[in-house]
PDB file of C-alpha atoms in Angstrom:
ATOM      1  CA  MET A  11       4.252 -11.204  17.589  1.00 74.00           C
ATOM      2  CA  ASP A  12       1.993  -8.066  17.740  1.00 91.00           C
ATOM      3  CA  VAL A  13       3.307  -4.566  17.967  1.00 95.00           C
ATOM      4  CA  ILE A  14       1.091  -1.840  19.004  1.00 97.00           C
ATOM      5  CA  GLN A  15       2.554   1.621  19.076  1.00 97.00           C
ATOM      6  CA  VAL A  16       1.055   5.029  19.546  1.00 98.00           C
ATOM      7  CA  GLN A  17       3.708   7.860  18.757  1.00 98.00           C
ATOM      8  CA  GLU A  18       4.113  11.322  17.651  1.00 98.00           C
ATOM      9  CA  ASP A  19       7.044  10.421  15.283  1.00 98.00           C
ATOM     10  CA  ASP A  20       6.594   9.336  11.720  1.00 98.00           C
ATOM     11  CA  PHE A  21       7.227   5.775  10.663  1.00 98.00           C
ATOM     12  CA  ASN A  22       9.056   4.227   7.927  1.00 98.00           C
ATOM     13  CA  VAL A  23       6.978   1.971   5.691  1.00 98.00           C
ATOM     14  CA  GLN A  24       9.993  -0.069   4.409  1.00 98.00           C
ATOM     15  CA  HIS A  25      11.358  -0.562   8.112  1.00 97.00           C
ATOM     16  CA  GLU A  26       7.855  -1.753   9.231  1.00 98.00           C
ATOM     17  CA  TYR A  27       7.649  -4.155   6.172  1.00 98.00           C
ATOM     18  CA  ASP A  28      11.003  -5.426   7.027  1.00 97.00           C
ATOM     19  CA  LEU A  29      10.149  -6.219  10.813  1.00 96.00           C
ATOM     20  CA  LEU A  30       7.059  -8.022   9.347  1.00 97.00           C
ATOM     21  CA  ALA A  31       8.944 -10.255   6.808  1.00 96.00           C
ATOM     22  CA  GLU A  32      12.169 -10.559   9.193  1.00 95.00           C
ATOM     23  CA  GLN A  33      12.866 -14.316   9.742  1.00 95.00           C
ATOM     24  CA  ASN A  34       9.447 -15.198   8.811  1.00 95.00           C
ATOM     25  CA  THR A  35       9.457 -18.114   6.548  1.00 95.00           C
ATOM     26  CA  ASP A  36       5.877 -19.407   7.604  1.00 95.00           C
ATOM     27  CA  ASP A  37       4.012 -16.580   5.912  1.00 97.00           C
ATOM     28  CA  GLY A  38       3.472 -16.071   2.291  1.00 97.00           C
ATOM     29  CA  ALA A  39       1.581 -12.786   2.623  1.00 98.00           C
ATOM     30  CA  VAL A  40       2.302  -9.577   4.153  1.00 98.00           C
ATOM     31  CA  VAL A  41      -0.309  -7.034   3.787  1.00 98.00           C
ATOM     32  CA  MET A  42       0.361  -3.336   4.753  1.00 98.00           C
ATOM     33  CA  PHE A  43      -2.050  -0.414   4.948  1.00 98.00           C
ATOM     34  CA  VAL A  44      -1.024   3.314   5.300  1.00 98.00           C
ATOM     35  CA  GLY A  45      -3.359   6.013   6.064  1.00 97.00           C
ATOM     36  CA  ARG A  46      -2.522   9.548   5.439  1.00 96.00           C
ATOM     37  CA  VAL A  47      -3.909  13.028   5.977  1.00 92.00           C
ATOM     38  CA  ARG A  48      -6.060  14.372   3.158  1.00 85.00           C
ATOM     39  CA  ASP A  49      -6.099  18.119   2.255  1.00 79.00           C
ATOM     40  CA  PHE A  50      -9.821  18.015   2.203  1.00 73.00           C
ATOM     41  CA  ASN A  51     -12.864  16.700   4.214  1.00 71.00           C
ATOM     42  CA  ALA A  52     -16.562  17.273   3.856  1.00 65.00           C
ATOM     43  CA  ASN A  53     -15.841  19.688   0.937  1.00 64.00           C
ATOM     44  CA  GLU A  54     -13.527  21.841   2.855  1.00 74.00           C
ATOM     45  CA  SER A  55      -9.757  22.296   2.690  1.00 82.00           C
ATOM     46  CA  VAL A  56      -7.649  20.752   5.576  1.00 83.00           C
ATOM     47  CA  VAL A  57      -4.258  22.312   6.435  1.00 85.00           C
ATOM     48  CA  GLN A  58      -3.720  20.424   9.716  1.00 90.00           C
ATOM     49  CA  LEU A  59      -4.955  17.620  11.578  1.00 92.00           C
ATOM     50  CA  GLU A  60      -4.522  17.484  15.306  1.00 94.00           C
ATOM     51  CA  LEU A  61      -4.862  13.858  16.879  1.00 96.00           C
ATOM     52  CA  GLN A  62      -5.295  13.475  20.551  1.00 96.00           C
ATOM     53  CA  HIS A  63      -5.662  10.172  22.601  1.00 95.00           C
ATOM     54  CA  TYR A  64      -6.031   8.804  26.022  1.00 90.00           C
ATOM     55  CA  PRO A  65      -2.679   7.363  26.844  1.00 92.00           C
ATOM     56  CA  GLY A  66      -3.062   3.756  27.917  1.00 93.00           C
ATOM     57  CA  MET A  67      -6.658   3.343  26.841  1.00 95.00           C
ATOM     58  CA  ALA A  68      -5.751   3.928  23.051  1.00 96.00           C
ATOM     59  CA  GLU A  69      -2.951   1.157  23.361  1.00 97.00           C
ATOM     60  CA  LYS A  70      -5.201  -1.272  25.126  1.00 97.00           C
ATOM     61  CA  CYS A  71      -8.121  -0.543  22.543  1.00 97.00           C
ATOM     62  CA  LEU A  72      -5.746  -1.312  19.623  1.00 98.00           C
ATOM     63  CA  THR A  73      -4.602  -4.557  21.344  1.00 97.00           C
ATOM     64  CA  ASP A  74      -8.068  -5.698  21.657  1.00 97.00           C
ATOM     65  CA  ILE A  75      -8.669  -4.875  18.123  1.00 97.00           C
ATOM     66  CA  ALA A  76      -5.645  -6.937  17.183  1.00 98.00           C
ATOM     67  CA  ASN A  77      -6.797  -9.784  19.399  1.00 97.00           C
ATOM     68  CA  LYS A  78     -10.048  -9.664  17.844  1.00 97.00           C
ATOM     69  CA  ALA A  79      -8.447 -10.103  14.461  1.00 98.00           C
ATOM     70  CA  ARG A  80      -6.269 -12.927  15.662  1.00 96.00           C
ATOM     71  CA  GLN A  81      -9.482 -14.827  16.870  1.00 97.00           C
ATOM     72  CA  GLN A  82     -11.019 -14.616  13.408  1.00 97.00           C
ATOM     73  CA  TRP A  83      -7.961 -15.216  11.036  1.00 98.00           C
ATOM     74  CA  PRO A  84      -4.784 -17.119  11.278  1.00 98.00           C
ATOM     75  CA  ILE A  85      -2.554 -14.193  11.404  1.00 97.00           C
ATOM     76  CA  ASN A  86       1.171 -14.652  12.429  1.00 97.00           C
ATOM     77  CA  ARG A  87       2.291 -10.978  12.910  1.00 98.00           C
ATOM     78  CA  ILE A  88       0.181  -7.783  13.452  1.00 98.00           C
ATOM     79  CA  ARG A  89       1.948  -4.315  13.507  1.00 98.00           C
ATOM     80  CA  ILE A  90      -0.346  -1.165  14.340  1.00 98.00           C
ATOM     81  CA  ILE A  91       1.085   2.269  14.498  1.00 98.00           C
ATOM     82  CA  HIS A  92      -0.946   5.242  15.005  1.00 98.00           C
ATOM     83  CA  ARG A  93       0.249   8.837  15.171  1.00 98.00           C
ATOM     84  CA  VAL A  94      -0.849  11.605  17.451  1.00 98.00           C
ATOM     85  CA  GLY A  95      -0.207  15.381  17.582  1.00 98.00           C
ATOM     86  CA  LYS A  96      -0.347  17.862  14.784  1.00 97.00           C
ATOM     87  CA  LEU A  97      -0.041  16.442  11.249  1.00 96.00           C
ATOM     88  CA  GLY A  98      -0.118  18.240   7.810  1.00 93.00           C
ATOM     89  CA  ALA A  99      -1.776  17.245   4.553  1.00 90.00           C
ATOM     90  CA  SER A 100      -0.094  14.047   3.193  1.00 93.00           C
ATOM     91  CA  ASP A 101       1.545  13.286   6.491  1.00 96.00           C
ATOM     92  CA  GLN A 102       1.141   9.379   7.456  1.00 98.00           C
ATOM     93  CA  ILE A 103      -1.325   8.733  10.394  1.00 97.00           C
ATOM     94  CA  VAL A 104      -1.729   5.137  10.635  1.00 98.00           C
ATOM     95  CA  PHE A 105       0.091   1.800   9.678  1.00 98.00           C
ATOM     96  CA  VAL A 106      -1.315  -1.598   9.682  1.00 98.00           C
ATOM     97  CA  GLY A 107       0.574  -4.610   8.813  1.00 98.00           C
ATOM     98  CA  THR A 108      -0.563  -8.311   8.974  1.00 98.00           C
ATOM     99  CA  THR A 109       1.157 -11.349   7.790  1.00 98.00           C
ATOM    100  CA  SER A 110      -0.461 -14.798   7.347  1.00 98.00           C
ATOM    101  CA  ALA A 111       0.353 -18.037   5.429  1.00 98.00           C
ATOM    102  CA  HIS A 112      -2.335 -17.011   2.695  1.00 96.00           C
ATOM    103  CA  ARG A 113      -3.205 -13.700   1.378  1.00 97.00           C
ATOM    104  CA  LYS A 114      -7.073 -13.629   2.114  1.00 98.00           C
ATOM    105  CA  SER A 115      -6.519 -13.833   5.926  1.00 98.00           C
ATOM    106  CA  ALA A 116      -3.831 -11.262   5.803  1.00 98.00           C
ATOM    107  CA  PHE A 117      -6.076  -8.783   3.720  1.00 98.00           C
ATOM    108  CA  GLU A 118      -9.252  -9.494   5.701  1.00 98.00           C
ATOM    109  CA  ALA A 119      -7.472  -9.269   8.944  1.00 98.00           C
ATOM    110  CA  ALA A 120      -5.899  -5.757   8.067  1.00 98.00           C
ATOM    111  CA  GLU A 121      -9.351  -4.436   6.776  1.00 97.00           C
ATOM    112  CA  PHE A 122     -11.040  -5.685   9.942  1.00 98.00           C
ATOM    113  CA  ILE A 123      -8.388  -3.964  11.941  1.00 98.00           C
ATOM    114  CA  MET A 124      -8.959  -0.567  10.186  1.00 97.00           C
ATOM    115  CA  ASP A 125     -12.684  -0.649  10.138  1.00 96.00           C
ATOM    116  CA  TYR A 126     -12.561  -1.203  13.990  1.00 96.00           C
ATOM    117  CA  LEU A 127      -9.797   1.497  14.340  1.00 95.00           C
ATOM    118  CA  LYS A 128     -11.885   3.956  12.574  1.00 93.00           C
ATOM    119  CA  THR A 129     -14.908   3.628  14.873  1.00 93.00           C
ATOM    120  CA  ASP A 130     -13.782   2.169  18.311  1.00 93.00           C
ATOM    121  CA  ALA A 131     -10.299   3.504  18.998  1.00 94.00           C
ATOM    122  CA  PRO A 132     -10.209   6.368  21.429  1.00 94.00           C
ATOM    123  CA  PHE A 133      -8.601   9.061  19.154  1.00 96.00           C
ATOM    124  CA  TRP A 134     -10.030  12.631  18.622  1.00 94.00           C
ATOM    125  CA  LYS A 135      -9.371  14.343  15.435  1.00 93.00           C
ATOM    126  CA  LYS A 136      -9.486  18.283  14.927  1.00 91.00           C
ATOM    127  CA  GLU A 137      -9.124  19.630  11.718  1.00 87.00           C
ATOM    128  CA  GLN A 138      -8.014  23.223  10.729  1.00 87.00           C
ATOM    129  CA  SER A 139      -8.950  24.601   7.535  1.00 83.00           C
ATOM    130  CA  GLU A 140      -7.084  27.394   5.392  1.00 83.00           C
ATOM    131  CA  THR A 141      -9.226  30.140   7.044  1.00 82.00           C
ATOM    132  CA  GLY A 142      -8.163  28.958  10.335  1.00 81.00           C
ATOM    133  CA  GLU A 143     -11.407  27.523  11.431  1.00 84.00           C
ATOM    134  CA  SER A 144     -11.209  24.146  13.422  1.00 88.00           C
ATOM    135  CA  ARG A 145     -13.913  21.339  13.669  1.00 85.00           C
ATOM    136  CA  TRP A 146     -13.840  18.096  15.388  1.00 88.00           C
ATOM    137  CA  VAL A 147     -14.356  15.139  13.271  1.00 86.00           C
ATOM    138  CA  GLU A 148     -16.838  12.327  14.213  1.00 83.00           C
ATOM    139  CA  ALA A 149     -16.926   8.671  13.084  1.00 81.00           C
ATOM    140  CA  GLN A 150     -18.762   8.663   9.706  1.00 83.00           C
ATOM    141  CA  GLN A 151     -22.023   6.555   8.942  1.00 87.00           C
ATOM    142  CA  LYS A 152     -20.096   4.902   6.239  1.00 88.00           C
ATOM    143  CA  ASP A 153     -17.263   3.870   8.730  1.00 84.00           C
ATOM    144  CA  ILE A 154     -19.862   2.268  11.099  1.00 88.00           C
ATOM    145  CA  ASP A 155     -21.601   0.450   8.212  1.00 89.00           C
ATOM    146  CA  GLN A 156     -18.214  -1.170   7.087  1.00 88.00           C
ATOM    147  CA  LYS A 157     -17.523  -2.200  10.674  1.00 88.00           C
ATOM    148  CA  GLN A 158     -20.959  -3.973  10.702  1.00 89.00           C
ATOM    149  CA  ARG A 159     -19.977  -6.419   8.037  1.00 90.00           C
ATOM    150  CA  TRP A 160     -17.734  -8.239  10.352  1.00 91.00           C
ATOM    151  CA  LYS A 161     -20.414  -9.012  12.882  1.00 85.00           C
TER     152      LYS A 161
END
C-alpha cells in the first residue's frame, strides 16, 4: 500500500506514523525520515526555500522510486510526501515512511528512496538569503555519490 503525495500543506508526523502502523500486524519495523529546511546552505543564510515541481511528472517519478525500492526490499507500506511552495527555516519538506517485517529492509528502503529523491525527482529549489538574494539549488555531488552505492 503506497501513498505518494505532492502538496503545499504541512504534514503531521504522528498521523503519518499512525497510517503506516494502522492494522499492520505483519511488520515489526516502521522507519520514518523527515527532511526540514535548514537556515543555511553553502555558508549562506537561508530565510526561505521555494520548491517548484512539474505536476504529474513529480508524482510519477516518486511512484517509480517507490516501485524500485519495493523491487529490492520486502517492503509492505511506503508513504512519500513532498511539499512544494514557499517554506521557511525549519519547515518540513519531505516525509518518507517504510514498513517491513525487519528493520534492515525498512531502513535501507527509506534511505534508498531519499537518495533517489534528492537526485532524480523533478523538484526545483530556490533559496532566498537574508539579503534578499536568491539562487537555484542544484543536486550536490555528495548526493549523486550516495545514490551510486545502490547500483
